[in-house]
Amino acid sequence: MGNPLDAPNTSEKPLAITMGDAAGIGPEIIAKAYREQPAWMSGSFVVGDVATMRRAAHLVTPSGRLALPVAVIATPQEALAVPSHCMAVLQLGAALESVPFGRVDAKAGALAGQCVEWAADAALQGQIAALVTAPLHKEALHAAGAPYNQFPGHTELLQDRSARFLGKSVAEVPVRMMLANDELRTVLVSIHMSMRHALEAVTFDNVLQTLRITHQALSQVLGRTPRIAVAGLNPHAGEGGLFGREELEIIGPAMEAARALGCNVSGPWAPDTVFMRARNAGGAPGEFDVVVAMYHDQGLIPVKYLGVEKGVNVTLGLPLVRTSPDHGTAFDIAGTGRADASSLIEAVRMARALSSGAGNLPPGRPKAN
């Protein structure tokens, strides 16, 4: 087959979609996206296992209809020549033995990790425009053993790969998670850690770094200085120190330092109301472009409440564009064909917008054929 990364570097580059865990809903939502939105999926390809993707294509085929054709490609650039209504797949390594749906499998975890590594390298080397990652299963990733058992998820794996490429330490490539939909954006100070450790992560340096990364990334997306709202850590944002002093001693000083660097930040605001103020609802824009949340669930619950099918995860701070659906592997429904591909389609839409340098994200969602 040759080295897939030997494809010529042209001005038009394809979009890579990693397959995710073969035992989860990743393959079937990818196949469903290609079937339902061929125009949006054109010029993209799947990194993974051909047999698994063919199984997924048959799984999502309505009764009496022909299954989505699968085109096997050897290089990323070949995806640009694959016709619409056809799913391009680049086989990574040896064929994967069929794995049962909804069960943790070390082989599936290992392939999911390898797909992310390959796509990250391809993006870093300029072979693809961006990558969209279908859900992987953290327990399966851990079961795969070294090196994947050291990574809690996609974000940390991509951060490590980017640091290696840049010749830097992981600490020198700080990243943040942004969850976004058409109504709300939120960026997290800390990502995957226990609640106790998340509280310890609310430091001056971490908050300031989050504000700087958010300012830089959204300035590029919006084409202007973003309006950043900062959520307090404590109820009522500490109520002047009555319910905690983090807002006075850590968050507030970090915000002042960010303002000195040109960031438009306000707060810290009461965390139970700031997300409502930032929400774009009923055609009316919110007061803020983004909310910086102090820990994982504080920021993700508001976005997911608006609809998991609309949310997209964007990793900020990487030297590449990466998006993903705002949900997991859904082992409980894997293999039933009931999984909703909307969040994956949104992730593709946002990855194209971020990699095109076109400025603001396109409004609305693609219409079904």
Coordinates of C-alpha atoms in Angstrom, one line a residue:
M1 CA 0.0 0.0 0.0
G2 CA 2.9 2.4 0.7
N3 CA 3.0 5.1 3.2
P4 CA -0.3 7.0 3.3
L5 CA 1.5 10.2 4.4
D6 CA 3.4 10.3 1.0
A7 CA 0.4 11.9 -0.7
P8 CA 1.2 15.1 -2.5
N9 CA 0.6 18.3 -0.5
T10 CA -1.8 20.4 -2.6
S11 CA -3.8 23.5 -1.8
E12 CA -6.9 21.3 -1.3
K13 CA -6.7 18.9 1.5
P14 CA -9.1 16.3 2.7
L15 CA -10.7 16.0 6.1
A16 CA -9.9 12.9 8.2
I17 CA -12.4 11.2 10.5
T18 CA -11.1 8.7 13.0
M19 CA -13.3 5.6 13.4
G20 CA -13.4 5.6 17.2
D21 CA -14.0 2.4 19.1
A22 CA -15.3 -0.3 16.9
A23 CA -17.6 -1.7 19.6
G24 CA -19.3 1.7 20.0
I25 CA -21.5 3.9 17.9
G26 CA -18.6 5.7 16.2
P27 CA -18.6 3.7 12.9
E28 CA -22.4 3.7 12.5
I29 CA -22.7 7.5 13.1
I30 CA -20.0 8.0 10.5
A31 CA -21.7 5.8 8.0
K32 CA -25.1 7.5 8.8
A33 CA -23.5 10.9 8.2
Y34 CA -22.2 9.9 4.8
R35 CA -25.6 8.5 3.9
E36 CA -27.6 11.5 5.1
Q37 CA -25.3 14.3 4.3
P38 CA -23.1 13.3 1.3
A39 CA -22.4 16.9 0.2
W40 CA -21.0 17.8 3.7
M41 CA -19.0 14.6 3.9
S42 CA -17.5 14.9 0.4
G43 CA -13.8 15.3 0.4
S44 CA -13.4 13.5 3.7
F45 CA -12.3 9.9 4.6
V46 CA -12.4 7.5 7.5
V47 CA -9.2 6.3 9.2
G48 CA -9.8 2.9 10.6
D49 CA -10.8 -0.6 9.5
V50 CA -12.6 -1.3 6.2
A51 CA -14.5 -4.3 7.4
T52 CA -15.8 -2.5 10.5
M53 CA -17.0 0.4 8.3
R54 CA -18.7 -1.9 5.9
R55 CA -20.5 -3.5 8.8
A56 CA -21.6 -0.1 9.9
A57 CA -22.7 0.9 6.4
H58 CA -25.0 -2.2 6.3
L59 CA -26.3 -1.5 9.8
V60 CA -27.6 1.9 8.9
T61 CA -29.1 0.9 5.5
P62 CA -32.9 1.2 5.4
S63 CA -34.8 -1.9 4.5
G64 CA -35.0 -2.3 0.7
R65 CA -32.1 0.1 0.0
L66 CA -28.6 -0.6 -1.2
A67 CA -25.8 -0.2 1.4
L68 CA -23.5 2.8 1.2
P69 CA -20.5 1.9 -1.1
V70 CA -17.1 1.9 0.6
A71 CA -14.1 3.1 -1.4
V72 CA -10.8 1.8 -0.1
I73 CA -8.0 4.5 -0.5
A74 CA -4.3 4.3 0.1
T75 CA -3.5 8.0 0.6
P76 CA -5.5 10.9 2.0
Q77 CA -5.4 12.8 -1.3
E78 CA -7.3 10.0 -3.0
A79 CA -10.4 10.9 -0.9
L80 CA -10.9 14.1 -3.0
A81 CA -11.6 12.0 -6.1
V82 CA -14.2 9.7 -4.3
P83 CA -17.7 10.5 -5.6
S84 CA -20.4 11.6 -3.2
H85 CA -22.8 8.9 -1.8
C86 CA -19.6 6.9 -1.2
M87 CA -17.5 6.5 2.0
A88 CA -13.7 6.6 1.6
V89 CA -11.8 4.4 4.1
L90 CA -8.1 4.2 4.7
Q91 CA -7.2 0.9 6.3
L92 CA -4.8 1.4 9.2
G93 CA -2.6 -1.6 9.8
A94 CA -4.0 -5.2 9.6
A95 CA -7.7 -5.9 9.4
L96 CA -9.4 -5.8 12.8
E97 CA -11.1 -9.0 13.9
S98 CA -14.8 -8.5 14.4
V99 CA -15.5 -7.2 17.9
P100 CA -18.9 -7.5 19.6
F101 CA -21.0 -4.3 20.1
G102 CA -21.1 -2.7 23.5
R103 CA -18.2 -4.5 25.1
V104 CA -14.8 -3.3 26.2
D105 CA -12.2 -4.8 23.8
A106 CA -8.5 -4.1 24.0
K107 CA -8.1 -4.6 20.2
A108 CA -10.7 -2.0 19.5
G109 CA -9.1 0.4 22.1
A110 CA -5.7 -0.1 20.5
L111 CA -6.9 0.6 17.0
A112 CA -8.9 3.7 18.2
G113 CA -5.7 5.1 19.7
Q114 CA -3.6 4.3 16.6
C115 CA -6.2 6.1 14.4
V116 CA -5.9 9.2 16.5
E117 CA -2.1 9.1 16.4
W118 CA -2.0 8.6 12.6
A119 CA -4.5 11.4 12.0
A120 CA -2.7 13.8 14.3
D121 CA 0.6 13.1 12.5
A122 CA -1.1 13.6 9.1
A123 CA -2.5 17.0 10.3
L124 CA 0.8 18.1 11.7
Q125 CA 2.6 17.2 8.5
G126 CA 0.0 19.2 6.4
Q127 CA -1.5 16.1 4.7
I128 CA -5.0 16.8 5.9
A129 CA -7.0 20.0 6.6
A130 CA -8.3 18.8 10.0
L131 CA -9.4 15.8 11.9
V132 CA -12.8 14.9 13.4
T133 CA -12.6 12.2 16.1
A134 CA -15.4 9.7 16.6
P135 CA -15.9 8.6 20.2
L136 CA -13.3 6.2 21.8
H137 CA -13.9 4.3 25.1
K138 CA -11.5 5.2 27.8
E139 CA -11.6 1.8 29.5
A140 CA -10.8 0.1 26.2
L141 CA -8.0 2.6 25.6
H142 CA -6.6 1.7 29.0
A143 CA -7.0 -2.1 28.3
A144 CA -4.9 -1.7 25.2
G145 CA -1.9 -1.1 27.4
A146 CA 1.1 1.1 26.7
P147 CA 1.3 3.7 25.4
Y148 CA -2.5 4.3 25.4
N149 CA -3.1 3.5 29.0
Q150 CA -1.4 6.7 30.1
F151 CA -4.0 8.9 28.3
P152 CA -7.4 9.7 29.8
G153 CA -8.8 10.5 26.3
H154 CA -8.4 12.2 23.0
T155 CA -7.3 15.5 24.3
E156 CA -4.3 14.3 26.2
L157 CA -3.2 11.9 23.4
L158 CA -3.3 14.8 20.8
Q159 CA -1.5 17.1 23.2
D160 CA 1.3 14.5 23.6
R161 CA 1.5 13.9 19.8
S162 CA 1.7 17.6 19.1
A163 CA 4.4 18.1 21.7
R164 CA 6.5 15.4 20.2
F165 CA 6.2 16.9 16.7
L166 CA 7.1 20.3 18.0
G167 CA 10.1 19.0 20.0
K168 CA 8.5 20.4 23.2
S169 CA 7.4 19.1 26.6
V170 CA 3.6 18.5 27.1
A171 CA 3.6 21.4 29.5
E172 CA 4.8 23.7 26.7
V173 CA 1.7 22.8 24.6
P174 CA -1.2 23.8 26.8
V175 CA -4.6 22.9 25.5
R176 CA -8.2 23.6 26.5
M177 CA -11.5 22.0 25.7
M178 CA -14.2 24.1 24.2
L179 CA -17.8 22.8 23.9
A180 CA -19.9 24.7 21.4
N181 CA -23.2 24.7 19.6
D182 CA -25.2 27.4 17.8
E183 CA -26.3 28.8 21.1
L184 CA -23.4 28.6 23.6
R185 CA -19.6 28.2 23.8
T186 CA -17.8 27.3 27.0
V187 CA -14.1 26.7 27.6
L188 CA -12.8 24.7 30.6
V189 CA -9.9 25.5 33.0
S190 CA -9.5 21.8 33.7
I191 CA -10.6 18.8 31.8
H192 CA -10.5 15.1 33.0
M193 CA -9.7 14.9 36.6
S194 CA -11.4 14.3 40.0
M195 CA -13.4 17.1 41.6
R196 CA -10.8 17.4 44.3
H197 CA -8.0 17.8 41.8
A198 CA -10.2 20.2 39.7
L199 CA -10.5 22.5 42.6
E200 CA -6.7 22.4 43.1
A201 CA -6.3 23.3 39.4
V202 CA -8.0 26.7 39.8
T203 CA -4.7 28.6 40.1
F204 CA -3.7 32.0 38.8
D205 CA -1.5 30.5 36.1
N206 CA -4.2 28.0 34.9
V207 CA -7.0 30.6 34.8
L208 CA -4.8 33.1 33.0
Q209 CA -3.6 30.5 30.5
T210 CA -7.2 29.5 29.8
L211 CA -8.1 33.1 29.1
R212 CA -5.1 33.6 26.8
I213 CA -5.9 30.5 24.8
T214 CA -9.6 31.3 24.6
H215 CA -8.8 34.9 23.4
Q216 CA -6.3 33.8 20.8
A217 CA -8.5 30.9 19.4
L218 CA -11.8 32.8 19.2
S219 CA -10.1 36.0 17.8
Q220 CA -9.2 33.8 14.8
V221 CA -12.7 32.3 14.6
L222 CA -14.7 35.5 15.0
G223 CA -12.4 37.9 13.3
R224 CA -12.6 40.2 16.4
T225 CA -11.8 40.3 20.1
P226 CA -14.1 37.9 21.8
R227 CA -16.2 38.9 24.8
I228 CA -15.2 36.4 27.5
A229 CA -17.3 35.9 30.6
V230 CA -15.7 34.1 33.5
A231 CA -17.7 31.9 35.8
G232 CA -17.0 31.9 39.5
L233 CA -15.9 28.8 41.3
N234 CA -18.2 29.2 44.3
P235 CA -21.9 29.8 44.6
H236 CA -22.8 33.5 43.8
A237 CA -19.1 33.8 42.7
G238 CA -18.1 33.8 46.3
E239 CA -20.4 36.6 47.4
G240 CA -17.5 38.9 48.2
G241 CA -15.6 36.2 50.1
L242 CA -18.4 34.9 52.2
F243 CA -18.6 31.6 50.3
G244 CA -14.9 31.3 49.4
R245 CA -12.1 33.5 48.4
E246 CA -10.9 32.0 45.1
E247 CA -12.7 34.7 43.2
L248 CA -10.9 37.4 45.1
E249 CA -7.5 35.9 45.4
I250 CA -7.1 33.8 42.2
I251 CA -9.7 34.3 39.5
G252 CA -10.0 38.1 39.8
P253 CA -6.2 38.7 39.6
A254 CA -5.9 36.4 36.7
M255 CA -8.6 38.3 34.9
E256 CA -6.7 41.6 35.5
A257 CA -3.6 40.1 34.1
A258 CA -5.5 38.9 31.0
R259 CA -7.0 42.4 30.5
A260 CA -3.5 43.8 30.6
L261 CA -2.7 41.5 27.6
G262 CA -5.7 42.8 25.6
C263 CA -8.3 40.3 26.5
N264 CA -11.9 41.4 26.9
V265 CA -13.0 39.6 30.1
S266 CA -15.7 40.2 32.6
G267 CA -16.8 38.6 35.9
P268 CA -16.3 36.5 37.8
W269 CA -20.1 36.0 37.4
A270 CA -22.4 33.7 39.4
P271 CA -22.1 30.3 37.7
D272 CA -25.8 29.6 37.9
T273 CA -26.8 32.5 35.7
V274 CA -23.8 33.4 33.5
F275 CA -24.5 30.7 30.9
M276 CA -28.1 32.0 30.4
R277 CA -26.6 35.5 29.8
A278 CA -24.2 34.1 27.2
R279 CA -26.8 32.0 25.3
N280 CA -27.9 33.0 21.8
A281 CA -31.6 32.3 22.0
G282 CA -34.5 33.0 19.7
G283 CA -32.3 34.9 17.3
A284 CA -31.1 37.3 20.0
P285 CA -27.3 37.3 20.6
G286 CA -26.1 36.7 24.1
E287 CA -24.1 39.2 26.2
F288 CA -20.9 37.1 25.7
D289 CA -19.2 35.1 23.0
V290 CA -17.9 32.4 25.4
V291 CA -17.9 31.4 29.1
V292 CA -14.8 30.2 30.8
A293 CA -15.8 27.6 33.3
M294 CA -13.7 26.5 36.2
Y295 CA -14.2 22.8 35.9
H296 CA -15.5 20.1 33.6
D297 CA -19.1 19.6 34.6
Q298 CA -19.7 23.3 35.4
G299 CA -19.1 24.1 31.7
L300 CA -20.5 20.9 30.0
I301 CA -23.8 20.6 31.7
P302 CA -25.3 23.8 30.2
V303 CA -24.1 22.9 26.7
K304 CA -25.3 19.4 26.9
Y305 CA -28.7 20.4 28.4
L306 CA -29.3 22.4 25.1
G307 CA -28.9 19.1 23.2
V308 CA -26.1 16.6 23.0
E309 CA -26.9 16.2 19.3
K310 CA -26.0 19.8 18.7
G311 CA -22.7 20.0 20.7
V312 CA -19.2 19.9 19.3
N313 CA -16.0 19.5 21.2
V314 CA -13.1 21.7 19.9
T315 CA -9.6 21.4 21.3
L316 CA -8.0 24.8 21.6
G317 CA -4.2 25.4 21.7
L318 CA -3.1 22.6 19.4
P319 CA -1.1 23.3 16.2
L320 CA -3.9 21.5 14.3
V321 CA -7.7 21.6 14.0
R322 CA -9.6 18.9 15.9
T323 CA -13.3 18.6 16.6
S324 CA -15.4 15.8 17.9
P325 CA -19.1 14.9 18.7
D326 CA -20.2 15.9 22.2
H327 CA -21.0 12.4 23.3
G328 CA -19.4 9.0 24.0
T329 CA -19.4 5.5 22.6
A330 CA -23.0 4.8 23.8
F331 CA -22.3 1.1 24.3
D332 CA -25.9 0.6 25.4
I333 CA -27.3 1.3 21.9
A334 CA -24.3 0.4 19.8
G335 CA -25.2 -2.0 16.9
T336 CA -28.9 -1.0 16.9
G337 CA -28.6 1.7 14.2
R338 CA -30.5 4.2 16.4
A339 CA -27.5 6.5 17.1
D340 CA -28.0 10.1 16.0
A341 CA -25.3 11.4 13.6
S342 CA -26.2 15.1 14.2
S343 CA -23.3 15.9 16.5
L344 CA -20.8 14.3 14.2
I345 CA -22.1 16.3 11.2
E346 CA -21.8 19.4 13.4
A347 CA -18.2 18.5 14.2
V348 CA -17.5 18.1 10.4
R349 CA -19.1 21.5 9.8
M350 CA -17.1 23.2 12.5
A351 CA -13.8 21.5 11.4
R352 CA -14.3 22.8 7.9
A353 CA -15.0 26.3 9.1
L354 CA -12.0 26.3 11.5
S355 CA -9.6 24.9 8.9
S356 CA -10.8 27.2 6.1
G357 CA -9.7 30.4 7.8
A358 CA -13.1 31.9 6.8
G359 CA -13.7 33.6 10.1
N360 CA -17.0 33.2 11.8
L361 CA -18.6 29.8 11.9
P362 CA -21.3 29.2 9.4
P363 CA -24.8 29.6 10.9
G364 CA -27.3 26.8 11.0
R365 CA -26.9 23.1 10.1
P366 CA -26.9 21.4 6.7
K367 CA -30.3 20.2 5.5
A368 CA -31.0 16.5 5.0
N369 CA -31.1 15.3 1.4

